[in-house]
């Protein structure tokens, strides 16, 4: 159970918004079990998440509704005239918008890695650098230099706006490629571990099979000795 007296941090609020954007409102257990969100929300209970989300979203009885009503109240002018009234608007917290760099699901990463390994067809297996390079080229994460010269000439203001907008997607795609590389390294390490375990299992199976063959041979020898002794003959065992 969480401590209701503990003040919420900015990281916890961002994690709560991200969880609601990902799983929807009301799925508090799924939000708490999420591996990316649990480090921030492990000290909070379902009731804590529910109450805090009501406050953030401006629900009934939450701080958001009181702040909205307080902000919408017009401030009277000092001279008592009927001129324009300045109203101070307090921006309510908005739900976290899904970032394009985080929109890739783990299944999407697996598909990209499997596709890269299948296309490369390395006899000794593909390393991380080759897999990442294939993913970058295949998904056009690397931008050709000659493509930048095909842009239309615009005014300085519009040009600055385009440059500012073009910087974010590049940063996001780099983050996506880096995360895919980490996932590929993890999957390769896991595959190598499973291969080692499988090899050890094969060795153990061969050892057990050899023991079974030896036991069967001893059983057959014991039967032959028993039959010989039953006929009154003497059997000498070296």
PDB file of C-alpha atoms in Angstrom:
ATOM      1  CA  UNK A   1       0.000   0.000   0.000  1.00  0.00           C
ATOM      2  CA  UNK A   2       1.249   3.464  -0.790  1.00  0.00           C
ATOM      3  CA  UNK A   3       1.779   6.248   1.665  1.00  0.00           C
ATOM      4  CA  UNK A   4      -0.999   8.815   1.092  1.00  0.00           C
ATOM      5  CA  UNK A   5       0.929  11.488   2.979  1.00  0.00           C
ATOM      6  CA  UNK A   6       3.917  11.329   0.651  1.00  0.00           C
ATOM      7  CA  UNK A   7       3.896  14.130  -1.919  1.00  0.00           C
ATOM      8  CA  UNK A   8       3.776  13.078  -5.549  1.00  0.00           C
ATOM      9  CA  UNK A   9       6.915  13.805  -7.538  1.00  0.00           C
ATOM     10  CA  UNK A  10       7.021  15.021 -11.117  1.00  0.00           C
ATOM     11  CA  UNK A  11       8.397  11.640 -12.241  1.00  0.00           C
ATOM     12  CA  UNK A  12       5.475   9.821 -10.618  1.00  0.00           C
ATOM     13  CA  UNK A  13       2.942  12.129 -12.280  1.00  0.00           C
ATOM     14  CA  UNK A  14       4.559  11.659 -15.699  1.00  0.00           C
ATOM     15  CA  UNK A  15       4.591   7.888 -15.177  1.00  0.00           C
ATOM     16  CA  UNK A  16       0.890   7.972 -14.238  1.00  0.00           C
ATOM     17  CA  UNK A  17       0.017   9.989 -17.363  1.00  0.00           C
ATOM     18  CA  UNK A  18       2.039   7.622 -19.525  1.00  0.00           C
ATOM     19  CA  UNK A  19       0.301   4.606 -17.983  1.00  0.00           C
ATOM     20  CA  UNK A  20      -3.184   6.030 -18.580  1.00  0.00           C
ATOM     21  CA  UNK A  21      -2.241   6.909 -22.159  1.00  0.00           C
ATOM     22  CA  UNK A  22      -0.961   3.361 -22.697  1.00  0.00           C
ATOM     23  CA  UNK A  23      -3.534   1.217 -20.858  1.00  0.00           C
ATOM     24  CA  UNK A  24      -6.480   3.555 -20.384  1.00  0.00           C
ATOM     25  CA  UNK A  25      -8.120   4.971 -17.273  1.00  0.00           C
ATOM     26  CA  UNK A  26      -9.042   2.409 -14.633  1.00  0.00           C
ATOM     27  CA  UNK A  27      -6.393  -0.215 -15.462  1.00  0.00           C
ATOM     28  CA  UNK A  28      -4.327   0.683 -12.400  1.00  0.00           C
ATOM     29  CA  UNK A  29      -2.948  -2.841 -11.845  1.00  0.00           C
ATOM     30  CA  UNK A  30      -1.654  -3.025 -15.418  1.00  0.00           C
ATOM     31  CA  UNK A  31      -0.027   0.368 -14.990  1.00  0.00           C
ATOM     32  CA  UNK A  32       1.680  -0.728 -11.763  1.00  0.00           C
ATOM     33  CA  UNK A  33       2.931  -3.964 -13.345  1.00  0.00           C
ATOM     34  CA  UNK A  34       4.398  -2.233 -16.397  1.00  0.00           C
ATOM     35  CA  UNK A  35       8.199  -2.712 -16.266  1.00  0.00           C
ATOM     36  CA  UNK A  36       8.834   0.852 -17.439  1.00  0.00           C
ATOM     37  CA  UNK A  37       6.423   2.474 -14.964  1.00  0.00           C
ATOM     38  CA  UNK A  38       6.733   0.254 -11.872  1.00  0.00           C
ATOM     39  CA  UNK A  39      10.076   1.826 -10.756  1.00  0.00           C
ATOM     40  CA  UNK A  40       8.215   5.130 -10.320  1.00  0.00           C
ATOM     41  CA  UNK A  41       4.843   3.846  -9.005  1.00  0.00           C
ATOM     42  CA  UNK A  42       5.871   0.888  -6.816  1.00  0.00           C
ATOM     43  CA  UNK A  43       5.123   2.874  -3.628  1.00  0.00           C
ATOM     44  CA  UNK A  44       1.591   3.810  -4.777  1.00  0.00           C
ATOM     45  CA  UNK A  45      -1.596   1.772  -4.418  1.00  0.00           C
ATOM     46  CA  UNK A  46      -4.507   1.483  -6.837  1.00  0.00           C
ATOM     47  CA  UNK A  47      -6.470   4.005  -4.792  1.00  0.00           C
ATOM     48  CA  UNK A  48      -3.526   6.423  -4.865  1.00  0.00           C
ATOM     49  CA  UNK A  49      -3.353   6.207  -8.662  1.00  0.00           C
ATOM     50  CA  UNK A  50      -7.115   6.631  -8.997  1.00  0.00           C
ATOM     51  CA  UNK A  51      -7.253   9.681  -6.702  1.00  0.00           C
ATOM     52  CA  UNK A  52      -4.200  11.291  -8.262  1.00  0.00           C
ATOM     53  CA  UNK A  53      -5.568  10.810 -11.795  1.00  0.00           C
ATOM     54  CA  UNK A  54      -8.870  12.377 -10.711  1.00  0.00           C
ATOM     55  CA  UNK A  55      -6.914  15.394  -9.481  1.00  0.00           C
ATOM     56  CA  UNK A  56      -4.809  15.628 -12.640  1.00  0.00           C
ATOM     57  CA  UNK A  57      -7.723  15.217 -15.043  1.00  0.00           C
ATOM     58  CA  UNK A  58      -9.946  17.701 -13.225  1.00  0.00           C
ATOM     59  CA  UNK A  59     -12.527  15.120 -12.118  1.00  0.00           C
ATOM     60  CA  UNK A  60     -15.215  15.598  -9.418  1.00  0.00           C
ATOM     61  CA  UNK A  61     -13.682  16.798  -6.175  1.00  0.00           C
ATOM     62  CA  UNK A  62     -10.192  17.068  -7.701  1.00  0.00           C
ATOM     63  CA  UNK A  63      -7.826  19.996  -7.610  1.00  0.00           C
ATOM     64  CA  UNK A  64      -8.183  20.398 -11.347  1.00  0.00           C
ATOM     65  CA  UNK A  65     -11.834  21.495 -11.096  1.00  0.00           C
ATOM     66  CA  UNK A  66     -11.038  23.992  -8.320  1.00  0.00           C
ATOM     67  CA  UNK A  67      -8.104  25.385 -10.275  1.00  0.00           C
ATOM     68  CA  UNK A  68     -10.252  25.680 -13.391  1.00  0.00           C
ATOM     69  CA  UNK A  69     -13.046  27.515 -11.553  1.00  0.00           C
ATOM     70  CA  UNK A  70     -10.507  29.773  -9.834  1.00  0.00           C
ATOM     71  CA  UNK A  71      -8.771  30.531 -13.121  1.00  0.00           C
ATOM     72  CA  UNK A  72     -11.985  31.284 -15.011  1.00  0.00           C
ATOM     73  CA  UNK A  73     -13.062  33.954 -12.517  1.00  0.00           C
ATOM     74  CA  UNK A  74     -12.576  37.370 -14.220  1.00  0.00           C
ATOM     75  CA  UNK A  75     -10.457  39.990 -12.492  1.00  0.00           C
ATOM     76  CA  UNK A  76     -12.343  43.306 -12.161  1.00  0.00           C
ATOM     77  CA  UNK A  77     -10.662  46.391 -13.592  1.00  0.00           C
ATOM     78  CA  UNK A  78      -9.348  49.000 -11.165  1.00  0.00           C
ATOM     79  CA  UNK A  79     -11.134  51.964 -12.802  1.00  0.00           C
ATOM     80  CA  UNK A  80     -14.558  50.260 -12.837  1.00  0.00           C
ATOM     81  CA  UNK A  81     -14.902  50.766 -16.584  1.00  0.00           C
ATOM     82  CA  UNK A  82     -16.629  48.291 -18.878  1.00  0.00           C
ATOM     83  CA  UNK A  83     -13.495  47.695 -20.951  1.00  0.00           C
ATOM     84  CA  UNK A  84     -11.888  44.376 -21.747  1.00  0.00           C
ATOM     85  CA  UNK A  85     -11.399  42.079 -18.770  1.00  0.00           C
ATOM     86  CA  UNK A  86      -8.161  40.116 -18.602  1.00  0.00           C
ATOM     87  CA  UNK A  87      -8.776  36.528 -17.536  1.00  0.00           C
ATOM     88  CA  UNK A  88      -5.841  34.467 -16.320  1.00  0.00           C
ATOM     89  CA  UNK A  89      -6.061  30.970 -17.729  1.00  0.00           C
ATOM     90  CA  UNK A  90      -4.346  28.127 -15.923  1.00  0.00           C
ATOM     91  CA  UNK A  91      -3.426  25.321 -18.277  1.00  0.00           C
ATOM     92  CA  UNK A  92      -4.613  21.960 -17.043  1.00  0.00           C
ATOM     93  CA  UNK A  93      -2.212  19.037 -17.290  1.00  0.00           C
ATOM     94  CA  UNK A  94      -2.672  17.289 -20.587  1.00  0.00           C
ATOM     95  CA  UNK A  95      -2.426  13.528 -21.007  1.00  0.00           C
ATOM     96  CA  UNK A  96       0.947  12.384 -22.194  1.00  0.00           C
ATOM     97  CA  UNK A  97       1.015  12.078 -25.974  1.00  0.00           C
ATOM     98  CA  UNK A  98       2.518   8.911 -27.310  1.00  0.00           C
ATOM     99  CA  UNK A  99       6.006   9.577 -28.617  1.00  0.00           C
ATOM    100  CA  UNK A 100       6.726   8.110 -32.013  1.00  0.00           C
ATOM    101  CA  UNK A 101      10.043   6.778 -30.717  1.00  0.00           C
ATOM    102  CA  UNK A 102       8.182   4.745 -28.078  1.00  0.00           C
ATOM    103  CA  UNK A 103       5.324   3.612 -30.272  1.00  0.00           C
ATOM    104  CA  UNK A 104       7.236   0.508 -31.301  1.00  0.00           C
ATOM    105  CA  UNK A 105       5.928  -2.479 -29.398  1.00  0.00           C
ATOM    106  CA  UNK A 106       8.311  -5.261 -28.320  1.00  0.00           C
ATOM    107  CA  UNK A 107       6.704  -7.496 -30.941  1.00  0.00           C
ATOM    108  CA  UNK A 108       7.667  -4.953 -33.604  1.00  0.00           C
ATOM    109  CA  UNK A 109      11.299  -5.081 -32.441  1.00  0.00           C
ATOM    110  CA  UNK A 110      11.276  -8.874 -32.599  1.00  0.00           C
ATOM    111  CA  UNK A 111       9.881  -8.810 -36.140  1.00  0.00           C
ATOM    112  CA  UNK A 112      12.546  -6.320 -37.242  1.00  0.00           C
ATOM    113  CA  UNK A 113      15.371  -8.398 -35.710  1.00  0.00           C
ATOM    114  CA  UNK A 114      14.092 -11.707 -37.120  1.00  0.00           C
ATOM    115  CA  UNK A 115      13.695 -10.115 -40.561  1.00  0.00           C
ATOM    116  CA  UNK A 116      17.280  -8.802 -40.403  1.00  0.00           C
ATOM    117  CA  UNK A 117      18.727 -12.185 -39.357  1.00  0.00           C
ATOM    118  CA  UNK A 118      16.757 -13.982 -42.085  1.00  0.00           C
ATOM    119  CA  UNK A 119      17.872 -11.516 -44.762  1.00  0.00           C
ATOM    120  CA  UNK A 120      21.562 -11.478 -43.792  1.00  0.00           C
ATOM    121  CA  UNK A 121      21.859 -15.308 -43.660  1.00  0.00           C
ATOM    122  CA  UNK A 122      25.290 -15.269 -42.026  1.00  0.00           C
ATOM    123  CA  UNK A 123      26.729 -18.823 -41.651  1.00  0.00           C
ATOM    124  CA  UNK A 124      28.108 -18.075 -38.175  1.00  0.00           C
ATOM    125  CA  UNK A 125      25.255 -15.813 -37.103  1.00  0.00           C
ATOM    126  CA  UNK A 126      24.882 -12.044 -37.436  1.00  0.00           C
ATOM    127  CA  UNK A 127      26.444  -9.645 -34.952  1.00  0.00           C
ATOM    128  CA  UNK A 128      24.674  -6.647 -33.431  1.00  0.00           C
ATOM    129  CA  UNK A 129      26.281  -4.117 -35.775  1.00  0.00           C
ATOM    130  CA  UNK A 130      25.135  -5.960 -38.901  1.00  0.00           C
ATOM    131  CA  UNK A 131      21.594  -6.325 -37.549  1.00  0.00           C
ATOM    132  CA  UNK A 132      21.367  -2.641 -36.591  1.00  0.00           C
ATOM    133  CA  UNK A 133      22.788  -1.579 -39.966  1.00  0.00           C
ATOM    134  CA  UNK A 134      20.205  -3.642 -41.826  1.00  0.00           C
ATOM    135  CA  UNK A 135      17.369  -2.222 -39.702  1.00  0.00           C
ATOM    136  CA  UNK A 136      18.590   1.342 -40.304  1.00  0.00           C
ATOM    137  CA  UNK A 137      18.756   0.915 -44.073  1.00  0.00           C
ATOM    138  CA  UNK A 138      15.580  -1.172 -44.401  1.00  0.00           C
ATOM    139  CA  UNK A 139      13.447   1.240 -42.366  1.00  0.00           C
ATOM    140  CA  UNK A 140      15.142   4.343 -43.843  1.00  0.00           C
ATOM    141  CA  UNK A 141      16.447   5.583 -40.512  1.00  0.00           C
ATOM    142  CA  UNK A 142      19.555   6.784 -42.354  1.00  0.00           C
ATOM    143  CA  UNK A 143      18.803   9.860 -44.507  1.00  0.00           C
ATOM    144  CA  UNK A 144      20.750  10.322 -47.714  1.00  0.00           C
ATOM    145  CA  UNK A 145      22.747  13.518 -48.007  1.00  0.00           C
ATOM    146  CA  UNK A 146      21.489  14.283 -51.527  1.00  0.00           C
ATOM    147  CA  UNK A 147      17.883  14.226 -50.348  1.00  0.00           C
ATOM    148  CA  UNK A 148      18.365  17.451 -48.378  1.00  0.00           C
ATOM    149  CA  UNK A 149      19.118  19.374 -51.597  1.00  0.00           C
ATOM    150  CA  UNK A 150      15.670  18.595 -53.013  1.00  0.00           C
ATOM    151  CA  UNK A 151      13.931  20.919 -50.544  1.00  0.00           C
ATOM    152  CA  UNK A 152      12.274  24.019 -51.856  1.00  0.00           C
ATOM    153  CA  UNK A 153      13.756  27.399 -50.989  1.00  0.00           C
ATOM    154  CA  UNK A 154      11.599  29.192 -48.454  1.00  0.00           C
ATOM    155  CA  UNK A 155      11.725  32.404 -46.488  1.00  0.00           C
ATOM    156  CA  UNK A 156      14.089  32.477 -43.472  1.00  0.00           C
ATOM    157  CA  UNK A 157      11.188  32.131 -41.070  1.00  0.00           C
ATOM    158  CA  UNK A 158       9.720  29.101 -42.826  1.00  0.00           C
ATOM    159  CA  UNK A 159      13.167  27.580 -43.311  1.00  0.00           C
ATOM    160  CA  UNK A 160      13.913  27.862 -39.625  1.00  0.00           C
ATOM    161  CA  UNK A 161      10.600  26.226 -38.831  1.00  0.00           C
ATOM    162  CA  UNK A 162      11.315  23.292 -41.140  1.00  0.00           C
ATOM    163  CA  UNK A 163      14.785  22.822 -39.686  1.00  0.00           C
ATOM    164  CA  UNK A 164      13.404  22.876 -36.186  1.00  0.00           C
ATOM    165  CA  UNK A 165      10.791  20.283 -37.058  1.00  0.00           C
ATOM    166  CA  UNK A 166      13.280  18.054 -38.874  1.00  0.00           C
ATOM    167  CA  UNK A 167      15.547  17.750 -35.848  1.00  0.00           C
ATOM    168  CA  UNK A 168      13.060  15.951 -33.613  1.00  0.00           C
ATOM    169  CA  UNK A 169      12.247  12.989 -35.934  1.00  0.00           C
ATOM    170  CA  UNK A 170      15.954  12.296 -36.379  1.00  0.00           C
ATOM    171  CA  UNK A 171      16.470  12.209 -32.632  1.00  0.00           C
ATOM    172  CA  UNK A 172      13.429   9.988 -32.171  1.00  0.00           C
ATOM    173  CA  UNK A 173      14.509   7.525 -34.841  1.00  0.00           C
ATOM    174  CA  UNK A 174      17.993   7.313 -33.313  1.00  0.00           C
ATOM    175  CA  UNK A 175      16.427   6.450 -29.979  1.00  0.00           C
ATOM    176  CA  UNK A 176      14.295   3.796 -31.680  1.00  0.00           C
ATOM    177  CA  UNK A 177      17.334   2.269 -33.407  1.00  0.00           C
ATOM    178  CA  UNK A 178      19.323   2.284 -30.171  1.00  0.00           C
ATOM    179  CA  UNK A 179      16.480   0.589 -28.332  1.00  0.00           C
ATOM    180  CA  UNK A 180      16.142  -1.965 -31.134  1.00  0.00           C
ATOM    181  CA  UNK A 181      19.887  -2.627 -30.898  1.00  0.00           C
ATOM    182  CA  UNK A 182      19.619  -3.269 -27.172  1.00  0.00           C
ATOM    183  CA  UNK A 183      16.702  -5.605 -27.784  1.00  0.00           C
ATOM    184  CA  UNK A 184      18.677  -7.444 -30.464  1.00  0.00           C
ATOM    185  CA  UNK A 185      21.638  -7.869 -28.126  1.00  0.00           C
ATOM    186  CA  UNK A 186      19.353  -9.217 -25.429  1.00  0.00           C
ATOM    187  CA  UNK A 187      17.695 -11.688 -27.806  1.00  0.00           C
ATOM    188  CA  UNK A 188      21.045 -12.888 -29.149  1.00  0.00           C
ATOM    189  CA  UNK A 189      22.382 -13.414 -25.632  1.00  0.00           C
ATOM    190  CA  UNK A 190      19.211 -15.247 -24.669  1.00  0.00           C
ATOM    191  CA  UNK A 191      19.464 -17.442 -27.789  1.00  0.00           C
ATOM    192  CA  UNK A 192      23.092 -18.284 -26.998  1.00  0.00           C
ATOM    193  CA  UNK A 193      22.131 -19.184 -23.445  1.00  0.00           C
ATOM    194  CA  UNK A 194      19.319 -21.430 -24.671  1.00  0.00           C
ATOM    195  CA  UNK A 195      21.702 -23.056 -27.153  1.00  0.00           C
ATOM    196  CA  UNK A 196      24.174 -23.796 -24.350  1.00  0.00           C
ATOM    197  CA  UNK A 197      21.422 -25.236 -22.156  1.00  0.00           C
ATOM    198  CA  UNK A 198      20.201 -27.374 -25.073  1.00  0.00           C
ATOM    199  CA  UNK A 199      23.730 -28.689 -25.684  1.00  0.00           C
ATOM    200  CA  UNK A 200      24.095 -29.615 -22.028  1.00  0.00           C
ATOM    201  CA  UNK A 201      20.709 -31.328 -22.142  1.00  0.00           C
ATOM    202  CA  UNK A 202      21.824 -33.380 -25.165  1.00  0.00           C
ATOM    203  CA  UNK A 203      24.978 -34.451 -23.331  1.00  0.00           C
ATOM    204  CA  UNK A 204      22.944 -35.473 -20.299  1.00  0.00           C
ATOM    205  CA  UNK A 205      20.525 -37.419 -22.501  1.00  0.00           C
ATOM    206  CA  UNK A 206      23.408 -39.261 -24.148  1.00  0.00           C
ATOM    207  CA  UNK A 207      24.874 -40.123 -20.751  1.00  0.00           C
ATOM    208  CA  UNK A 208      21.540 -41.455 -19.490  1.00  0.00           C
ATOM    209  CA  UNK A 209      21.086 -43.456 -22.708  1.00  0.00           C
ATOM    210  CA  UNK A 210      24.550 -45.003 -22.258  1.00  0.00           C
ATOM    211  CA  UNK A 211      23.709 -45.917 -18.675  1.00  0.00           C
ATOM    212  CA  UNK A 212      20.472 -47.533 -19.870  1.00  0.00           C
ATOM    213  CA  UNK A 213      22.361 -49.595 -22.464  1.00  0.00           C
ATOM    214  CA  UNK A 214      24.867 -50.762 -19.836  1.00  0.00           C
ATOM    215  CA  UNK A 215      22.063 -51.690 -17.474  1.00  0.00           C
ATOM    216  CA  UNK A 216      20.311 -53.640 -20.224  1.00  0.00           C
ATOM    217  CA  UNK A 217      23.543 -55.533 -20.976  1.00  0.00           C
ATOM    218  CA  UNK A 218      23.978 -56.430 -17.310  1.00  0.00           C
ATOM    219  CA  UNK A 219      20.378 -57.610 -17.136  1.00  0.00           C
ATOM    220  CA  UNK A 220      20.853 -59.822 -20.188  1.00  0.00           C
ATOM    221  CA  UNK A 221      24.045 -61.285 -18.665  1.00  0.00           C
ATOM    222  CA  UNK A 222      22.250 -61.992 -15.399  1.00  0.00           C
ATOM    223  CA  UNK A 223      19.484 -63.841 -17.266  1.00  0.00           C
ATOM    224  CA  UNK A 224      22.035 -66.016 -19.089  1.00  0.00           C
ATOM    225  CA  UNK A 225      23.827 -66.856 -15.825  1.00  0.00           C
ATOM    226  CA  UNK A 226      20.531 -67.720 -14.171  1.00  0.00           C
ATOM    227  CA  UNK A 227      19.501 -70.040 -17.014  1.00  0.00           C
ATOM    228  CA  UNK A 228      22.903 -71.763 -16.957  1.00  0.00           C
ATOM    229  CA  UNK A 229      22.764 -72.263 -13.205  1.00  0.00           C
ATOM    230  CA  UNK A 230      19.212 -73.601 -13.484  1.00  0.00           C
ATOM    231  CA  UNK A 231      20.518 -76.429 -15.713  1.00  0.00           C
ATOM    232  CA  UNK A 232      23.026 -77.489 -13.045  1.00  0.00           C
ATOM    233  CA  UNK A 233      26.067 -76.035 -14.715  1.00  0.00           C
ATOM    234  CA  UNK A 234      28.680 -73.995 -12.921  1.00  0.00           C
ATOM    235  CA  UNK A 235      29.388 -70.491 -14.153  1.00  0.00           C
ATOM    236  CA  UNK A 236      32.644 -68.799 -13.308  1.00  0.00           C
ATOM    237  CA  UNK A 237      32.547 -65.019 -13.236  1.00  0.00           C
ATOM    238  CA  UNK A 238      35.901 -63.317 -13.724  1.00  0.00           C
TER     239      UNK A 238
END
